[in-house]
Coordinates of C-alpha atoms in Angstrom, one line a residue:
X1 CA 57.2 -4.4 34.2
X2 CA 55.7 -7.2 35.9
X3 CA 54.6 -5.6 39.1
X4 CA 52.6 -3.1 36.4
X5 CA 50.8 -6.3 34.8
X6 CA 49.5 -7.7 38.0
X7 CA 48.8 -4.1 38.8
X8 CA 46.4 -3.8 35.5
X9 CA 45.0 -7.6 35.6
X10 CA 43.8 -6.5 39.3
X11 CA 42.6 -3.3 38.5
X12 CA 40.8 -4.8 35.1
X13 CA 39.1 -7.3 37.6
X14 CA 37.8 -4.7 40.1
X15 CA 36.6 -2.7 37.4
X16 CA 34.9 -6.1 36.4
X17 CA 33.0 -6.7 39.5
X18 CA 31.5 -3.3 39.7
X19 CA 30.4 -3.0 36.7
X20 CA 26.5 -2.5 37.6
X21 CA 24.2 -5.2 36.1
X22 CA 21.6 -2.9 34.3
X23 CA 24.5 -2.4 32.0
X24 CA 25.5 -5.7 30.9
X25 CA 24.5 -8.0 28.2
X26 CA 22.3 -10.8 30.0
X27 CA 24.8 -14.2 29.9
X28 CA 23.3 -16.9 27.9
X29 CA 23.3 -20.3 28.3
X30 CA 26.0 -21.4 26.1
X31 CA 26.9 -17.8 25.7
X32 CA 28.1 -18.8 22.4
X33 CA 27.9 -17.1 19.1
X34 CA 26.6 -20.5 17.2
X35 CA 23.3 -19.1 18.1
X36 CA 24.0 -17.0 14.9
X37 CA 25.2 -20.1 12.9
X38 CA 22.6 -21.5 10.4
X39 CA 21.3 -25.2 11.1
X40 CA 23.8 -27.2 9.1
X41 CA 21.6 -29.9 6.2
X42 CA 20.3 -32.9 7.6
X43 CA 21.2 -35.4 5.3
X44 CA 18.4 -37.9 7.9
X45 CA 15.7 -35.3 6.7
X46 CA 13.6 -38.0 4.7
X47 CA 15.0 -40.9 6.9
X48 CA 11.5 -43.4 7.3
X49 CA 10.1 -45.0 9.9
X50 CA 12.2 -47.9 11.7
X51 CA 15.3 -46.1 11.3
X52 CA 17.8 -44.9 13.6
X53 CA 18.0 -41.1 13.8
X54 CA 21.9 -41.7 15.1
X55 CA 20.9 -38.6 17.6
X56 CA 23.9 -37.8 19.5
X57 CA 22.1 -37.5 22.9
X58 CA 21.3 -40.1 26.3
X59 CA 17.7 -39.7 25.7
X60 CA 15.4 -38.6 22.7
X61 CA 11.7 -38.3 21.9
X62 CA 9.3 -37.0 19.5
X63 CA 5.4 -36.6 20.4
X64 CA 2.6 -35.7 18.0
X65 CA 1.4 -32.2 19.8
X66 CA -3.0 -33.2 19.8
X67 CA -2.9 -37.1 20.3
X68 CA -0.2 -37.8 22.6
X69 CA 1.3 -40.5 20.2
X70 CA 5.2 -40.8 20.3
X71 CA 6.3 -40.8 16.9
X72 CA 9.8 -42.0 17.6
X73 CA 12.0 -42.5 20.8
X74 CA 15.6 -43.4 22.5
X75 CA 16.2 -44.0 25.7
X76 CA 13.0 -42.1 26.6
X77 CA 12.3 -43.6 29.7
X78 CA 15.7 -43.2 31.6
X79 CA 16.0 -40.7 34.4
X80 CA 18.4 -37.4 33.7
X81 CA 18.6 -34.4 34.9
X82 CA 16.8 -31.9 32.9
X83 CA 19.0 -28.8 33.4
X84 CA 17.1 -25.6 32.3
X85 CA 14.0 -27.7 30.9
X86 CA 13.3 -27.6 34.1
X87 CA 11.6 -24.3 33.7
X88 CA 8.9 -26.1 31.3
X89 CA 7.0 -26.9 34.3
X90 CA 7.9 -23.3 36.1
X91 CA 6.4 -21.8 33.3
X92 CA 3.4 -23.9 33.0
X93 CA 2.1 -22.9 36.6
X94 CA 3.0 -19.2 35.7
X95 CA 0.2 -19.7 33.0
X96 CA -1.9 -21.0 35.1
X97 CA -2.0 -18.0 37.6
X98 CA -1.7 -15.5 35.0
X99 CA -4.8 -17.1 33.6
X100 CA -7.0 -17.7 36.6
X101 CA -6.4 -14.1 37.3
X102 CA -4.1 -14.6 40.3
X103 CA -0.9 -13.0 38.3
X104 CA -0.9 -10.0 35.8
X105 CA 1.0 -9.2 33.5
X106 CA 2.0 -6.3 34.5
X107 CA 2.0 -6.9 38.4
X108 CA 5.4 -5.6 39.9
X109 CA 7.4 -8.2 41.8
X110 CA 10.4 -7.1 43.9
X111 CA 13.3 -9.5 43.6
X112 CA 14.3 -11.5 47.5
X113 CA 17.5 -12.2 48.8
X114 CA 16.8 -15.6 47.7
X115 CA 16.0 -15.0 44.0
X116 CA 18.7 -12.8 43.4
X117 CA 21.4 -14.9 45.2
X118 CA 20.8 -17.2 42.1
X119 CA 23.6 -18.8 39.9
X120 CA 23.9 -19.9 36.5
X121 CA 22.2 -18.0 33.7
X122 CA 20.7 -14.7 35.1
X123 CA 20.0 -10.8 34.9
X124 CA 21.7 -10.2 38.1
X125 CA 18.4 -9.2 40.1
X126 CA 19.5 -6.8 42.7
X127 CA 17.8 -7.6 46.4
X128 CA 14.7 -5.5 46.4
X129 CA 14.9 -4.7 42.7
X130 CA 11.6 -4.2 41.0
X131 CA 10.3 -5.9 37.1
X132 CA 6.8 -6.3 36.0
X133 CA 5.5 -10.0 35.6
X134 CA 6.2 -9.3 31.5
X135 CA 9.8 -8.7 31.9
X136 CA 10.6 -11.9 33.8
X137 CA 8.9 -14.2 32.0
X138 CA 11.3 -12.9 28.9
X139 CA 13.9 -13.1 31.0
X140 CA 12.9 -16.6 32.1
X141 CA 12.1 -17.7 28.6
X142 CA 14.3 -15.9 26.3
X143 CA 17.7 -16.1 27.9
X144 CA 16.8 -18.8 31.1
X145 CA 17.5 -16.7 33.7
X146 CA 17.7 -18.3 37.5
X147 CA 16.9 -15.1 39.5
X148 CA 13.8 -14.0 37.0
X149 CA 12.1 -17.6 37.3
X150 CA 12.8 -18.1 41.4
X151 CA 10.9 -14.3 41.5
X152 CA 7.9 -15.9 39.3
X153 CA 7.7 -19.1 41.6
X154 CA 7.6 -16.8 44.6
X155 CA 5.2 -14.6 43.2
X156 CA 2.8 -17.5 42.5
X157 CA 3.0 -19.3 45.9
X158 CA 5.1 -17.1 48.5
X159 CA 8.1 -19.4 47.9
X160 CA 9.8 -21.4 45.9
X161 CA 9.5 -24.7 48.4
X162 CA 6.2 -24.3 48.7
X163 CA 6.4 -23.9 44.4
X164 CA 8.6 -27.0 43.8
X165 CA 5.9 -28.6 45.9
X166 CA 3.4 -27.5 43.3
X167 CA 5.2 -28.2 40.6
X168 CA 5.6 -31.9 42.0
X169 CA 1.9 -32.4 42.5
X170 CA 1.2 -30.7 38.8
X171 CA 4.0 -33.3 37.5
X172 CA 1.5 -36.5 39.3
X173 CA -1.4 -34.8 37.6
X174 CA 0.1 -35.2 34.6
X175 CA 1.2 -38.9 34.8
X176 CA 5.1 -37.9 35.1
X177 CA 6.1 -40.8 37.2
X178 CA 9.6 -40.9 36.9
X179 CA 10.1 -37.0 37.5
X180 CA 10.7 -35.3 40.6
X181 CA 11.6 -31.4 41.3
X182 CA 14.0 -29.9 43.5
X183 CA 14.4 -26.2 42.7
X184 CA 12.3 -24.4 40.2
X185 CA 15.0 -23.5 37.9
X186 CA 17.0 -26.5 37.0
X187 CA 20.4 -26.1 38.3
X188 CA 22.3 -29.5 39.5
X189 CA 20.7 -31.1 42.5
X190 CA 20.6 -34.4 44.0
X191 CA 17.5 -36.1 42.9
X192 CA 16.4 -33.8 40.3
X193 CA 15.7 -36.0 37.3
X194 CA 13.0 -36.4 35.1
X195 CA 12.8 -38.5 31.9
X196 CA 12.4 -37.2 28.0
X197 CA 8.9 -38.4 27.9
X198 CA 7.6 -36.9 31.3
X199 CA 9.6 -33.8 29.5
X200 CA 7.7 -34.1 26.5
X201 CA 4.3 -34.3 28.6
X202 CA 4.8 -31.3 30.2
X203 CA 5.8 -29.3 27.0
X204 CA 2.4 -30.7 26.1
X205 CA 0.7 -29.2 29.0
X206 CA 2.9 -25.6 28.4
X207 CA 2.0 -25.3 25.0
X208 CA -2.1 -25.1 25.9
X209 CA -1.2 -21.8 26.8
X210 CA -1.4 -20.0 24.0
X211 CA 0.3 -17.1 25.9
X212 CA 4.1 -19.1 25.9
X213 CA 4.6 -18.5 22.4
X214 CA 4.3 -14.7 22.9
X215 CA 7.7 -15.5 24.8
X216 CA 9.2 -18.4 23.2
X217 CA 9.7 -16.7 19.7
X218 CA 10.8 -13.9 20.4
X219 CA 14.9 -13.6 19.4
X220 CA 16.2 -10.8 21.0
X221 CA 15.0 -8.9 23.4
X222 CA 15.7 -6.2 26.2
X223 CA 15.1 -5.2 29.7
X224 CA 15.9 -2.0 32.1
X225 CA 15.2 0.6 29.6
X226 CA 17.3 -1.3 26.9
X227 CA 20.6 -1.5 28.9
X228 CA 20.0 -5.5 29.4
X229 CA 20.3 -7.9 26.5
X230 CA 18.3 -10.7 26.0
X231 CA 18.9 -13.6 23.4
X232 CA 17.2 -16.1 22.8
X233 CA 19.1 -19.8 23.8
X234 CA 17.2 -21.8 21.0
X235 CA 18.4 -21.1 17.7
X236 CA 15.5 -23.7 16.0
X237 CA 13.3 -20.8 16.2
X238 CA 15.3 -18.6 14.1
X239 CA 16.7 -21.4 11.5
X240 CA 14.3 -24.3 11.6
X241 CA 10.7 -23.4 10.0
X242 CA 7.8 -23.6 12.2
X243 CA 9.6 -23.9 15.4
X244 CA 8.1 -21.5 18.1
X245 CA 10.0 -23.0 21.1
X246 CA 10.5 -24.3 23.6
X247 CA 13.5 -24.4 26.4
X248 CA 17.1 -25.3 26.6
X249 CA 19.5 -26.2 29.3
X250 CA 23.1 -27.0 30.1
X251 CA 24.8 -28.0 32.8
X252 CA 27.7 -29.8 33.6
X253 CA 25.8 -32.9 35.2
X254 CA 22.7 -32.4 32.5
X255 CA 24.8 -32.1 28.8
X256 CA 23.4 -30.0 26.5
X257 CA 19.3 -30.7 26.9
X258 CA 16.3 -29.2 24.5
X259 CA 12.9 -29.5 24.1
X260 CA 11.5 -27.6 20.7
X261 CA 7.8 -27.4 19.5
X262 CA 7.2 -26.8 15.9
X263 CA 3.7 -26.8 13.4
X264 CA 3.3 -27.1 9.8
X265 CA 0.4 -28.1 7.8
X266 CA -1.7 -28.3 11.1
X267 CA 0.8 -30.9 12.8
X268 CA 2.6 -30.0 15.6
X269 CA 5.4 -31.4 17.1
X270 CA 7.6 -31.9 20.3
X271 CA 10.9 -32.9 20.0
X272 CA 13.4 -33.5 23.5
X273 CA 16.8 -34.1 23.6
X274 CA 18.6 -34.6 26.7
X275 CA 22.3 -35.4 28.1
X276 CA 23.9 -34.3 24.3
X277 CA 27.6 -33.4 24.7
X278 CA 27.2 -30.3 23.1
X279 CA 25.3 -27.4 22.3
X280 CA 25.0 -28.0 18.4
X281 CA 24.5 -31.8 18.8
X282 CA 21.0 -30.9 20.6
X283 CA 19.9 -28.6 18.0
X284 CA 20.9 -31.5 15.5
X285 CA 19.2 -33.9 17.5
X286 CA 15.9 -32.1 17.6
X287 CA 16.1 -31.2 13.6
X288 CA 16.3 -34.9 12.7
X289 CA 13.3 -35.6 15.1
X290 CA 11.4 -33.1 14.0
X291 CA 12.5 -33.5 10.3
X292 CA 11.6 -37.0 10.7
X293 CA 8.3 -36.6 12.0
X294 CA 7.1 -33.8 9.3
X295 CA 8.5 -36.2 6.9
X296 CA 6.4 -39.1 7.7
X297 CA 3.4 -38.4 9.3
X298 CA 0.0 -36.0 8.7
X299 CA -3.3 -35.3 9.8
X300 CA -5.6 -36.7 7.0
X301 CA -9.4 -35.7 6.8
X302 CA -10.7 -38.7 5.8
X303 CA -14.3 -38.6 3.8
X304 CA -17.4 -40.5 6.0
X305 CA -19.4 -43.3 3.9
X306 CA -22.5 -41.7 3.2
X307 CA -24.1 -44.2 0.1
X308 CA -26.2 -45.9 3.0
X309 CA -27.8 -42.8 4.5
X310 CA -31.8 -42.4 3.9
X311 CA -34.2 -41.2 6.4
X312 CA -35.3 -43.1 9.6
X313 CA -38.9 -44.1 10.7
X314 CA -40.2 -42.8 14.0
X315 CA -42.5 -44.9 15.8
X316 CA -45.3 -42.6 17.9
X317 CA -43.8 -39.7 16.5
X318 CA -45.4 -35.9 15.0
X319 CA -43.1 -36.7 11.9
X320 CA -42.9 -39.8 10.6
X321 CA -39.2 -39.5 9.4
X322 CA -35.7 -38.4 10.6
X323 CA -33.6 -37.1 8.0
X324 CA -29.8 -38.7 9.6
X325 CA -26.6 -36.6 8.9
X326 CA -23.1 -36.1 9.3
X327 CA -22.1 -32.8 10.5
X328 CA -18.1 -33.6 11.8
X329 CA -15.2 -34.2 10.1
X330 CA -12.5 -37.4 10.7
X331 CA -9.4 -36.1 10.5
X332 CA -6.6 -38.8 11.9
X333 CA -2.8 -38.8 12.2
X334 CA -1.5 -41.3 9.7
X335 CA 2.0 -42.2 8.5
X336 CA 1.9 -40.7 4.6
X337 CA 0.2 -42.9 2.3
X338 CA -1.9 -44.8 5.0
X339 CA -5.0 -42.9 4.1
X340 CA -5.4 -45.4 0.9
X341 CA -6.1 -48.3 3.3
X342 CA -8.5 -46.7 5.7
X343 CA -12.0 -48.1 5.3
X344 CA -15.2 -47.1 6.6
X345 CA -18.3 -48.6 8.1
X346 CA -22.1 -47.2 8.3
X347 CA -24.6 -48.0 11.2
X348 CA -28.2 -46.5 11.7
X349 CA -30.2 -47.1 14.3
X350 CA -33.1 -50.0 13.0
X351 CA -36.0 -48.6 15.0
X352 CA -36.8 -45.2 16.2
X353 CA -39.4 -44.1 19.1
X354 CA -40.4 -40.4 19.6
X355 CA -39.1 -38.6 21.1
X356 CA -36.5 -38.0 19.0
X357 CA -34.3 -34.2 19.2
X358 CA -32.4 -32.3 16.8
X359 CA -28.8 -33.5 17.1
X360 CA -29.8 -36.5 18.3
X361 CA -27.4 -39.8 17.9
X362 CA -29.1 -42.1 15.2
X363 CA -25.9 -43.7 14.1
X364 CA -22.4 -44.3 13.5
X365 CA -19.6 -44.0 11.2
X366 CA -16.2 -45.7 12.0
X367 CA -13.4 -46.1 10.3
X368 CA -10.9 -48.8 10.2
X369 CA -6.5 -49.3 9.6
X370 CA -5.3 -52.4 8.6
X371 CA -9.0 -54.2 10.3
X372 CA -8.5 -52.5 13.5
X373 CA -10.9 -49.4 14.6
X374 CA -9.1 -45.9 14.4
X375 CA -12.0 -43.9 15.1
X376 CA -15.4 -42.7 14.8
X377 CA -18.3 -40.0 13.9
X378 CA -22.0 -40.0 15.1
X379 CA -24.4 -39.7 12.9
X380 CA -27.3 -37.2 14.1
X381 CA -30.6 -36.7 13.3
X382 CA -31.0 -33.7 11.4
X383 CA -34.8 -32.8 12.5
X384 CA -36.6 -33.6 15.5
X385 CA -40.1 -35.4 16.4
X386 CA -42.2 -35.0 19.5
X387 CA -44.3 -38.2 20.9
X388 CA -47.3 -38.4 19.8
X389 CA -50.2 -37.8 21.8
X390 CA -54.2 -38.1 22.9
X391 CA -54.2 -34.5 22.6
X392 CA -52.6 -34.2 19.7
X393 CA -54.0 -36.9 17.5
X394 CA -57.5 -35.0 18.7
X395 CA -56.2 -31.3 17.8
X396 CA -55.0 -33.3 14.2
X397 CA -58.6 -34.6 14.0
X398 CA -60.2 -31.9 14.9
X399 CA -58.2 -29.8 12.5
X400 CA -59.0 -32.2 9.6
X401 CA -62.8 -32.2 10.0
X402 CA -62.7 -28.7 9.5
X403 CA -60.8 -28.6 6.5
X404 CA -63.3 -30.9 4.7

């Protein structure tokens, strides 16, 4: 009886390994089922500003999407490694190319040796396998696959040193300076760390492209005719409203890592964990960052002083007047109820010489927080006048002898 169980186990395992890859379901990272498990009520949701977030994680941000401004942080600047998030940056030169024209879509890319020798989270790329550009971005984004993202990198720059290269200069550009790359995919490697906020800033830079989200909402997915399952690894986009990405990652040196995007009311949000223990302690993290943030903060348009606007003399000018206005709008991120202490301030220019255009800058409105400046709008003329000339004060002359 025992000799027939080791016979079965070693017949269940060869049957394992062949078992081709176009018929599996593509592994996620954790291939867990709390993916299906609603977000549990966070009890932080209205917590205010100044207090502590108690996020179970090494490192935690949250940055306002348009300004830049860090909303609330932990830990931000220590070096970790950034597991799959690495694939932010991956993804953001895929844009690139795709957009300059020097990737499509629906180019072909035949998988290397290299890509498909690929650990971790994959769709078991067979050498010389063919997928369109399409497919392994979902594969990439969806369910984090190694093999899919090393074929992107080498489809972008022949190779993925000389992409990790690239994604190391793009990473300067960007003013990450405590973040360096060694693979393109994130797995554990000596020296590859980066910091939440650098993580953060190159979310920032991803989410220009407005071709990401395409990607990083979608919840399941498949490839290969239907025969490979994707699933997506960030359950914030099926539970947390607003949320349209952005990246996981987990690995045994990393934690749990996740870096989520989310808009409502026209304010958009990045939210990074990294180095949680586990999976659900990074989606909590990022729900009581981004909770937090929606909770305290909003863009306000706030309304220009116009009781001091009149119209302008113009010295030597066709028209003796310019009629000033304000055509933009202030709108500001402010902590919610800040907008009763903004005040505003009107300046027009004293004196005004032809010539004088259309849109031209004839003042300023800025508006202040608590006495110190938080911005400003021009105020432009809303008619032009020409200088006025021999000629023309003859052709006027002329023009008024005649009508006598």
């Amino acid at each position: 009886m025992k000799k027939i169980t080791i016979l079965f186990l070693c017949l269940s395992l060869m049957i394992y390994a062949v078992i081709p890859a176009s018929a599996s379901s593509v592994p996620i990272e954790p291939a867990s089922a709390e993916f299906n498990e609603p977000l549990p009520v966070n009890e932080q949701a209205s917590a205010e500003i100044g207090e502590n977030l108690q996020i179970n994680a090494k490192s935690a941000i949250l940055m306002e999407y348009n300004t830049g401004k860090v909303l609330y942080e932990s830990n931000a600047e220590v070096r970790l490694a950034p597991a799959s998030i690495t694939k932010i940056m991956t993804l953001v030169l895929v844009m690139e190319a795709i957009e300059s024209g020097r990737l499509s879509l629906d180019d072909k890319i035949t998988a290397s040796d290299h890509a498909a020798s690929m650990g971790g989270s994959q769709i078991w790329l067979e050498p010389g396998e063919v997928m369109t550009v399409n497919d392994l971005l979902k594969a990439t984004v969806i369910a984090s696959a190694n093999d899919a993202t090393v074929a992107l990198a080498e489809a972008v720059s022949g190779s993925e040193e000389v992409f990790v290269k690239l994604m190391n200069e793009k990473a300067d550009a960007l003013g990450m300076e405590s973040t360096h790359f060694v693979n393109s995919y994130g797995l554990d490697a000596e020296e590859h760390l980066t910091t939440a906020y650098d993580v953060a800033l190159m979310s920032k830079e991803l989410l220009k492209h407005d071709l990401i989200r395409e990607y990083s909402t979608i919840r399941i997915d498949s490839l290969r005719n239907g025969e490979s399952e994707l699933t997506n690894t960030n359950k914030l986009i099926r539970y947390y409203e607003g949320c349209f990405g952005l990246k996981t990652g987990t690995t045994s040196k990393a934690g749990s890592c996740l870096a989520a995007a989310a808009e409502r009311q026209g304010l958009t949000l990045i939210a990074v964990v990294l180095g949680s223990p586990t999976s659900k302690d990074r989606f909590s993290g990022c729900q009581k960052l981004l909770d937090f943030g929606f909770a305290n903060y909003s863009y306000i348009n706030i309304e220009p002083e116009t009781k001091g606007l009149h119209t302008l003399p113009v010295k030597k000018g066709t028209v003796p007047e310019i009629i000033p206005e304000i055509t933009e709008e202030f709108s500001v991120l402010l902590k919610k109820g800040e907008e009763k202490k903004i005040t505003s301030t009107l300046s027009l220019s004293e004196e005004l010489t032809a010539p004088v255009k259309k849109g031209d800058t004839v003042g300023r409105v800025n508006f202040y927080l608590n006495g110190q400046e938080i911005g400003s709008l021009k105020v432009t003329a809303k008619n032009g006048s020409d200088r006025l000339t021999y000629g023309i004060c003859l052709v006027r002359l002329l023009k008024s002898l005649f009508t006598l």
